[in-house]
GROMACS .gro file of C-alpha atoms in nm:
model
  320
    1MET     CA    1   2.548  -1.103  -0.661
    2TRP     CA    2   2.278  -0.904  -0.487
    3GLU     CA    3   2.078  -0.646  -0.677
    4GLU     CA    4   2.206  -0.293  -0.632
    5THR     CA    5   1.870  -0.112  -0.636
    6CYS     CA    6   1.705  -0.084  -0.296
    7LEU     CA    7   1.327  -0.125  -0.297
    8LEU     CA    8   1.252  -0.130   0.077
    9GLN     CA    9   1.461   0.031   0.350
   10VAL     CA   10   1.357  -0.021   0.714
   11ASN     CA   11   1.523   0.191   0.982
   12HIS     CA   12   1.500   0.159   1.362
   13LEU     CA   13   1.155   0.004   1.376
   14TYR     CA   14   0.999  -0.033   1.723
   15LYS     CA   15   0.666  -0.177   1.832
   16THR     CA   16   0.545  -0.229   2.190
   17TYR     CA   17   0.229  -0.374   2.344
   18PRO     CA   18   0.086  -0.340   2.694
   19ARG     CA   19   0.149  -0.635   2.926
   20SER     CA   20  -0.155  -0.805   3.072
   21GLY     CA   21  -0.222  -0.794   3.445
   22GLY     CA   22  -0.120  -0.531   3.696
   23SER     CA   23  -0.333  -0.287   3.891
   24LEU     CA   24  -0.635  -0.127   3.731
   25PHE     CA   25  -0.507   0.221   3.819
   26SER     CA   26  -0.132   0.174   3.766
   27ALA     CA   27   0.040   0.256   3.439
   28LYS     CA   28   0.054  -0.051   3.216
   29GLU     CA   29   0.398  -0.197   3.158
   30ARG     CA   30   0.482  -0.263   2.796
   31PHE     CA   31   0.683  -0.531   2.624
   32THR     CA   32   0.876  -0.476   2.305
   33ALA     CA   33   0.765  -0.692   2.012
   34VAL     CA   34   1.006  -0.534   1.761
   35HIS     CA   35   1.326  -0.369   1.883
   36ASP     CA   36   1.531  -0.130   1.667
   37LEU     CA   37   1.485  -0.335   1.349
   38SER     CA   38   1.674  -0.217   1.040
   39PHE     CA   39   1.724  -0.394   0.707
   40SER     CA   40   1.691  -0.347   0.333
   41LEU     CA   41   1.533  -0.547   0.052
   42GLN     CA   42   1.665  -0.514  -0.301
   43LYS     CA   43   1.451  -0.514  -0.615
   44GLY     CA   44   1.400  -0.864  -0.752
   45GLN     CA   45   1.514  -1.024  -0.427
   46ILE     CA   46   1.343  -1.268  -0.191
   47LEU     CA   47   1.434  -1.180   0.166
   48GLY     CA   48   1.359  -1.446   0.425
   49LEU     CA   49   1.261  -1.359   0.782
   50ILE     CA   50   1.282  -1.646   1.028
   51GLY     CA   51   1.236  -1.711   1.399
   52GLU     CA   52   1.014  -1.889   1.646
   53SER     CA   53   0.655  -1.792   1.719
   54GLY     CA   54   0.653  -1.473   1.921
   55CYS     CA   55   0.979  -1.336   1.780
   56GLY     CA   56   0.810  -1.041   1.605
   57LYS     CA   57   0.790  -1.169   1.247
   58THR     CA   58   0.419  -1.117   1.194
   59THR     CA   59   0.420  -0.786   1.380
   60THR     CA   60   0.694  -0.669   1.143
   61ALA     CA   61   0.495  -0.787   0.840
   62ARG     CA   62   0.179  -0.611   0.953
   63ILE     CA   63   0.364  -0.287   1.021
   64LEU     CA   64   0.524  -0.295   0.676
   65ALA     CA   65   0.183  -0.364   0.519
   66ARG     CA   66   0.041  -0.072   0.723
   67LEU     CA   67  -0.201  -0.297   0.909
   68LEU     CA   68  -0.034  -0.196   1.238
   69ARG     CA   69   0.124   0.132   1.342
   70ALA     CA   70   0.485   0.133   1.461
   71ASP     CA   71   0.579   0.321   1.777
   72GLN     CA   72   0.891   0.452   1.601
   73GLY     CA   73   1.088   0.395   1.286
   74GLU     CA   74   1.082   0.437   0.911
   75ALA     CA   75   1.000   0.216   0.616
   76SER     CA   76   1.078   0.361   0.273
   77LEU     CA   77   0.954   0.219  -0.055
   78ASN     CA   78   1.159   0.356  -0.345
   79GLY     CA   79   1.283   0.629  -0.112
   80VAL     CA   80   0.941   0.736   0.025
   81ASP     CA   81   0.885   0.683   0.399
   82TYR     CA   82   0.530   0.555   0.369
   83LEU     CA   83   0.485   0.488   0.742
   84ALA     CA   84   0.492   0.865   0.795
   85LEU     CA   85   0.212   0.928   0.542
   86THR     CA   86  -0.151   0.984   0.632
   87ASP     CA   87  -0.401   0.726   0.505
   88ARG     CA   88  -0.503   0.964   0.228
   89GLN     CA   89  -0.139   1.022   0.125
   90PHE     CA   90  -0.067   0.649   0.137
   91HIS     CA   91  -0.365   0.544  -0.077
   92PRO     CA   92  -0.181   0.578  -0.414
   93LEU     CA   93   0.093   0.348  -0.277
   94ARG     CA   94  -0.149   0.091  -0.136
   95ARG     CA   95  -0.144  -0.131  -0.445
   96GLN     CA   96   0.238  -0.136  -0.442
   97ILE     CA   97   0.250  -0.333  -0.114
   98GLN     CA   98   0.042  -0.651  -0.100
   99MET     CA   99   0.032  -0.919   0.168
  100ILE     CA  100  -0.050  -1.291   0.157
  101PHE     CA  101  -0.164  -1.438   0.487
  102GLN     CA  102  -0.114  -1.777   0.651
  103ASP     CA  103  -0.480  -1.880   0.634
  104PRO     CA  104  -0.655  -1.757   0.317
  105GLN     CA  105  -0.989  -1.885   0.447
  106GLN     CA  106  -0.985  -1.600   0.699
  107VAL     CA  107  -0.939  -1.333   0.432
  108LEU     CA  108  -1.138  -1.474   0.138
  109ASN     CA  109  -1.501  -1.361   0.166
  110PRO     CA  110  -1.705  -1.683   0.205
  111SER     CA  111  -2.013  -1.524   0.049
  112LEU     CA  112  -1.839  -1.439  -0.280
  113THR     CA  113  -1.732  -1.663  -0.567
  114VAL     CA  114  -1.366  -1.684  -0.661
  115GLY     CA  115  -1.438  -1.478  -0.971
  116ARG     CA  116  -1.588  -1.198  -0.763
  117ILE     CA  117  -1.310  -1.220  -0.501
  118LEU     CA  118  -1.046  -1.178  -0.772
  119GLN     CA  119  -1.227  -0.879  -0.921
  120GLU     CA  120  -1.241  -0.697  -0.584
  121PRO     CA  121  -0.879  -0.565  -0.592
  122LEU     CA  122  -0.922  -0.460  -0.957
  123ILE     CA  123  -1.236  -0.266  -0.866
  124GLY     CA  124  -1.074  -0.118  -0.556
  125PHE     CA  125  -0.778   0.019  -0.750
  126GLY     CA  126  -0.974   0.120  -1.061
  127ILE     CA  127  -0.814  -0.139  -1.290
  128GLY     CA  128  -1.041  -0.228  -1.581
  129GLY     CA  129  -1.338  -0.006  -1.650
  130THR     CA  130  -1.607  -0.272  -1.692
  131ALA     CA  131  -1.674  -0.621  -1.560
  132LYS     CA  132  -1.589  -0.760  -1.905
  133GLU     CA  133  -1.252  -0.578  -1.911
  134ARG     CA  134  -1.170  -0.704  -1.561
  135TYR     CA  135  -1.263  -1.057  -1.663
  136GLU     CA  136  -1.035  -1.033  -1.968
  137LEU     CA  137  -0.749  -0.914  -1.746
  138LEU     CA  138  -0.807  -1.194  -1.498
  139LEU     CA  139  -0.860  -1.491  -1.727
  140PRO     CA  140  -0.509  -1.532  -1.875
  141GLN     CA  141  -0.349  -1.513  -1.529
  142LEU     CA  142  -0.542  -1.805  -1.378
  143ALA     CA  143  -0.313  -2.061  -1.540
  144GLU     CA  144  -0.006  -1.891  -1.391
  145VAL     CA  145  -0.118  -1.998  -1.042
  146GLY     CA  146  -0.252  -2.340  -1.142
  147LEU     CA  147  -0.621  -2.249  -1.165
  148ASP     CA  148  -0.863  -2.248  -1.457
  149GLU     CA  149  -1.185  -2.078  -1.559
  150SER     CA  150  -1.401  -2.339  -1.384
  151HIS     CA  151  -1.268  -2.227  -1.045
  152LEU     CA  152  -1.421  -1.880  -1.087
  153SER     CA  153  -1.768  -2.010  -1.002
  154PHE     CA  154  -1.654  -2.184  -0.681
  155TYR     CA  155  -1.688  -2.047  -0.331
  156PRO     CA  156  -1.383  -2.059  -0.097
  157HIS     CA  157  -1.522  -2.351   0.107
  158GLN     CA  158  -1.541  -2.558  -0.214
  159LEU     CA  159  -1.164  -2.529  -0.270
  160SER     CA  160  -0.877  -2.719  -0.114
  161GLY     CA  161  -0.630  -2.538   0.113
  162GLY     CA  162  -0.375  -2.522  -0.168
  163GLN     CA  163  -0.631  -2.384  -0.414
  164ARG     CA  164  -0.740  -2.116  -0.165
  165GLN     CA  165  -0.377  -2.010  -0.125
  166ARG     CA  166  -0.342  -1.991  -0.503
  167VAL     CA  167  -0.646  -1.761  -0.514
  168ALA     CA  168  -0.492  -1.543  -0.241
  169ILE     CA  169  -0.161  -1.526  -0.429
  170LEU     CA  170  -0.331  -1.428  -0.754
  171SER     CA  171  -0.546  -1.169  -0.574
  172ALA     CA  172  -0.227  -1.003  -0.446
  173LEU     CA  173  -0.046  -1.021  -0.781
  174LEU     CA  174  -0.331  -0.892  -1.000
  175VAL     CA  175  -0.258  -0.531  -0.904
  176GLN     CA  176   0.112  -0.575  -0.993
  177PRO     CA  177   0.265  -0.478  -0.656
  178GLU     CA  178   0.629  -0.383  -0.618
  179LEU     CA  179   0.655  -0.555  -0.279
  180LEU     CA  180   0.490  -0.883  -0.182
  181ILE     CA  181   0.483  -0.977   0.188
  182ALA     CA  182   0.419  -1.350   0.241
  183ASP     CA  183   0.351  -1.440   0.605
  184GLU     CA  184   0.372  -1.815   0.681
  185VAL     CA  185   0.191  -1.889   0.354
  186VAL     CA  186   0.269  -2.262   0.351
  187SER     CA  187   0.272  -2.349   0.721
  188ALA     CA  188  -0.095  -2.461   0.725
  189LEU     CA  189  -0.051  -2.689   0.421
  190ASP     CA  190   0.068  -3.049   0.404
  191LEU     CA  191   0.417  -3.114   0.269
  192SER     CA  192   0.324  -3.200  -0.090
  193ILE     CA  193   0.108  -2.887  -0.124
  194GLN     CA  194   0.378  -2.679   0.045
  195ALA     CA  195   0.622  -2.785  -0.227
  196GLN     CA  196   0.373  -2.691  -0.500
  197ILE     CA  197   0.314  -2.343  -0.355
  198LEU     CA  198   0.687  -2.283  -0.307
  199ASN     CA  199   0.757  -2.389  -0.665
  200LEU     CA  200   0.478  -2.158  -0.778
  201LEU     CA  201   0.628  -1.862  -0.591
  202GLN     CA  202   0.970  -1.936  -0.736
  203GLU     CA  203   0.827  -1.955  -1.089
  204LEU     CA  204   0.629  -1.632  -1.043
  205ARG     CA  205   0.943  -1.464  -0.911
  206ARG     CA  206   1.133  -1.564  -1.228
  207LYS     CA  207   0.855  -1.448  -1.460
  208HIS     CA  208   0.773  -1.119  -1.291
  209ALA     CA  209   1.094  -1.027  -1.106
  210LEU     CA  210   0.900  -1.028  -0.779
  211SER     CA  211   1.045  -0.861  -0.472
  212MET     CA  212   0.929  -1.048  -0.164
  213LEU     CA  213   0.960  -1.052   0.213
  214PHE     CA  214   0.901  -1.421   0.291
  215ILE     CA  215   0.827  -1.498   0.655
  216SER     CA  216   0.840  -1.846   0.809
  217HIS     CA  217   0.942  -2.041   1.118
  218ASP     CA  218   1.069  -2.323   0.892
  219LEU     CA  219   1.440  -2.293   0.816
  220HIS     CA  220   1.426  -2.545   0.530
  221VAL     CA  221   1.149  -2.354   0.353
  222VAL     CA  222   1.320  -2.016   0.389
  223SER     CA  223   1.663  -2.141   0.284
  224TRP     CA  224   1.518  -2.302  -0.028
  225LEU     CA  225   1.340  -1.987  -0.144
  226ALA     CA  226   1.528  -1.683  -0.011
  227ASP     CA  227   1.837  -1.506  -0.144
  228ARG     CA  228   1.914  -1.356   0.197
  229ILE     CA  229   1.789  -1.436   0.547
  230LEU     CA  230   1.716  -1.232   0.858
  231VAL     CA  231   1.702  -1.417   1.192
  232MET     CA  232   1.488  -1.266   1.470
  233TYR     CA  233   1.477  -1.354   1.839
  234ARG     CA  234   1.232  -1.189   2.079
  235GLY     CA  235   1.198  -0.881   1.860
  236TYR     CA  236   1.571  -0.841   1.796
  237LEU     CA  237   1.749  -0.896   1.465
  238VAL     CA  238   2.032  -1.131   1.568
  239GLU     CA  239   2.179  -1.235   1.233
  240GLU     CA  240   2.162  -1.134   0.867
  241ALA     CA  241   2.341  -1.301   0.579
  242SER     CA  242   2.311  -1.440   0.229
  243THR     CA  243   2.140  -1.780   0.238
  244GLU     CA  244   2.460  -1.953   0.133
  245ALA     CA  245   2.668  -1.782   0.402
  246LEU     CA  246   2.412  -1.860   0.672
  247LEU     CA  247   2.389  -2.227   0.573
  248ILE     CA  248   2.767  -2.268   0.566
  249ASN     CA  249   2.856  -2.063   0.871
  250PRO     CA  250   2.583  -1.955   1.116
  251LEU     CA  251   2.743  -1.722   1.368
  252HIS     CA  252   2.478  -1.654   1.631
  253PRO     CA  253   2.410  -1.930   1.889
  254TYR     CA  254   2.035  -1.889   1.835
  255THR     CA  255   2.078  -1.950   1.461
  256GLU     CA  256   2.281  -2.260   1.547
  257ALA     CA  257   1.997  -2.378   1.771
  258LEU     CA  258   1.750  -2.331   1.484
  259PHE     CA  259   1.972  -2.542   1.257
  260ALA     CA  260   1.997  -2.813   1.523
  261ALA     CA  261   1.619  -2.819   1.566
  262ALA     CA  262   1.569  -2.836   1.187
  263ALA     CA  263   1.820  -3.123   1.156
  264ALA     CA  264   1.645  -3.314   1.436
  265ALA     CA  265   1.310  -3.271   1.261
  266VAL     CA  266   1.451  -3.412   0.934
  267SER     CA  267   1.602  -3.713   1.113
  268GLU     CA  268   1.267  -3.767   1.292
  269GLU     CA  269   1.430  -3.723   1.629
  270THR     CA  270   1.246  -3.522   1.892
  271PRO     CA  271   1.395  -3.173   1.857
  272ALA     CA  272   1.497  -2.992   2.170
  273LYS     CA  273   1.238  -2.729   2.257
  274LEU     CA  274   1.378  -2.378   2.228
  275THR     CA  275   1.229  -2.240   2.549
  276ILE     CA  276   1.198  -1.866   2.590
  277PRO     CA  277   1.277  -1.770   2.950
  278ALA     CA  278   1.222  -1.429   3.103
  279LEU     CA  279   1.470  -1.168   2.987
  280PRO     CA  280   1.754  -1.096   3.229
  281ASP     CA  281   1.717  -0.774   3.427
  282GLY     CA  282   1.880  -0.462   3.289
  283GLN     CA  283   2.045  -0.404   2.954
  284ALA     CA  284   2.130  -0.762   2.858
  285CYS     CA  285   2.160  -0.970   2.544
  286PRO     CA  286   1.808  -1.113   2.489
  287TYR     CA  287   1.956  -1.461   2.434
  288ALA     CA  288   2.186  -1.453   2.737
  289ALA     CA  289   1.975  -1.687   2.952
  290LEU     CA  290   1.997  -1.966   2.690
  291CYS     CA  291   2.334  -1.896   2.532
  292PRO     CA  292   2.613  -2.153   2.579
  293ARG     CA  293   2.871  -1.876   2.518
  294CYS     CA  294   2.723  -1.635   2.772
  295ARG     CA  295   2.979  -1.436   2.973
  296PRO     CA  296   2.925  -1.168   3.237
  297PHE     CA  297   2.944  -0.888   2.980
  298CYS     CA  298   2.648  -1.044   2.791
  299ARG     CA  299   2.427  -0.986   3.097
  300THR     CA  300   2.503  -0.615   3.111
  301SER     CA  301   2.515  -0.506   2.745
  302ILE     CA  302   2.286  -0.557   2.444
  303PRO     CA  303   2.503  -0.643   2.140
  304ALA     CA  304   2.459  -0.422   1.835
  305ILE     CA  305   2.429  -0.595   1.501
  306ARG     CA  306   2.755  -0.548   1.312
  307LEU     CA  307   2.922  -0.655   0.991
  308VAL     CA  308   3.169  -0.938   1.056
  309SER     CA  309   3.235  -1.048   0.699
  310GLU     CA  310   3.111  -0.966   0.350
  311ASN     CA  311   2.728  -0.958   0.354
  312HIS     CA  312   2.716  -1.121   0.700
  313LYS     CA  313   2.601  -0.939   1.014
  314VAL     CA  314   2.552  -1.070   1.367
  315ALA     CA  315   2.440  -0.928   1.700
  316CYS     CA  316   2.666  -1.120   1.937
  317HIS     CA  317   2.952  -1.012   2.161
  318TYR     CA  318   3.135  -1.341   2.100
  319PRO     CA  319   3.042  -1.476   1.752
  320GLU     CA  320   3.208  -1.795   1.631
   0.00000   0.00000   0.00000
């Protein structure tokens, strides 16, 4: 059963970017990176967000972490639309939403030791009055992420990729956020380290009742960790279901293509490349050009996402 208490509610989120090229003096055309995205995340739940590169996953994550501004839309944490707040108004909520990035080496300050890096969020949010108090807060939590006191004197370049990701995870968790956004956190790691980090996240979730938006292009990773999965294609939410329902009965043809590609990868076959052609002209289903079920109506009408069975939604005119 899903939790009944909603932590994060996203409504009608849009984000556009200017297209490159065109005349210097003409108005820049824009393309839509996130189109009318709405979903909810329940307290204590891991919500997976999956799709190919360029589908809008990372843009969504950065908007929800307030690292990007949305063109339109709302995101409410415990009922407060924090996207509408000024930076000053949002500051008290900043520690409640933490993000873990794909490459920790790009966000861990190379000139600081691990001990100093881990104290930075505590200092920033006024947790622990003295260096000694911060150290005492930090020390018992090292073991939870598979680190020990000796790692505090290391610099990021002296750590392995997996150890750097553990530091990044602990840095996010030290301030006890309500929402953790994990963006492709294992994609740069080899398979054995991936498994260790995923097991760590699962264990931390059990211990601390973490609520997490977990973003990945890897269907196997998401299905192992998430309670519920959102599938995005070219900025559109095309399917949403519990993990079990999605694994048993994917309804959108794009989701089926993702499963086929994942199965081919496991069997060491060469998976078919999921090309992304230009969108059809006019108000069309974004997947129409690739869809094996495409009918004339699909080329003239964008399907709305709708509930087709308990806890299962799909944006397709002709779901199967």
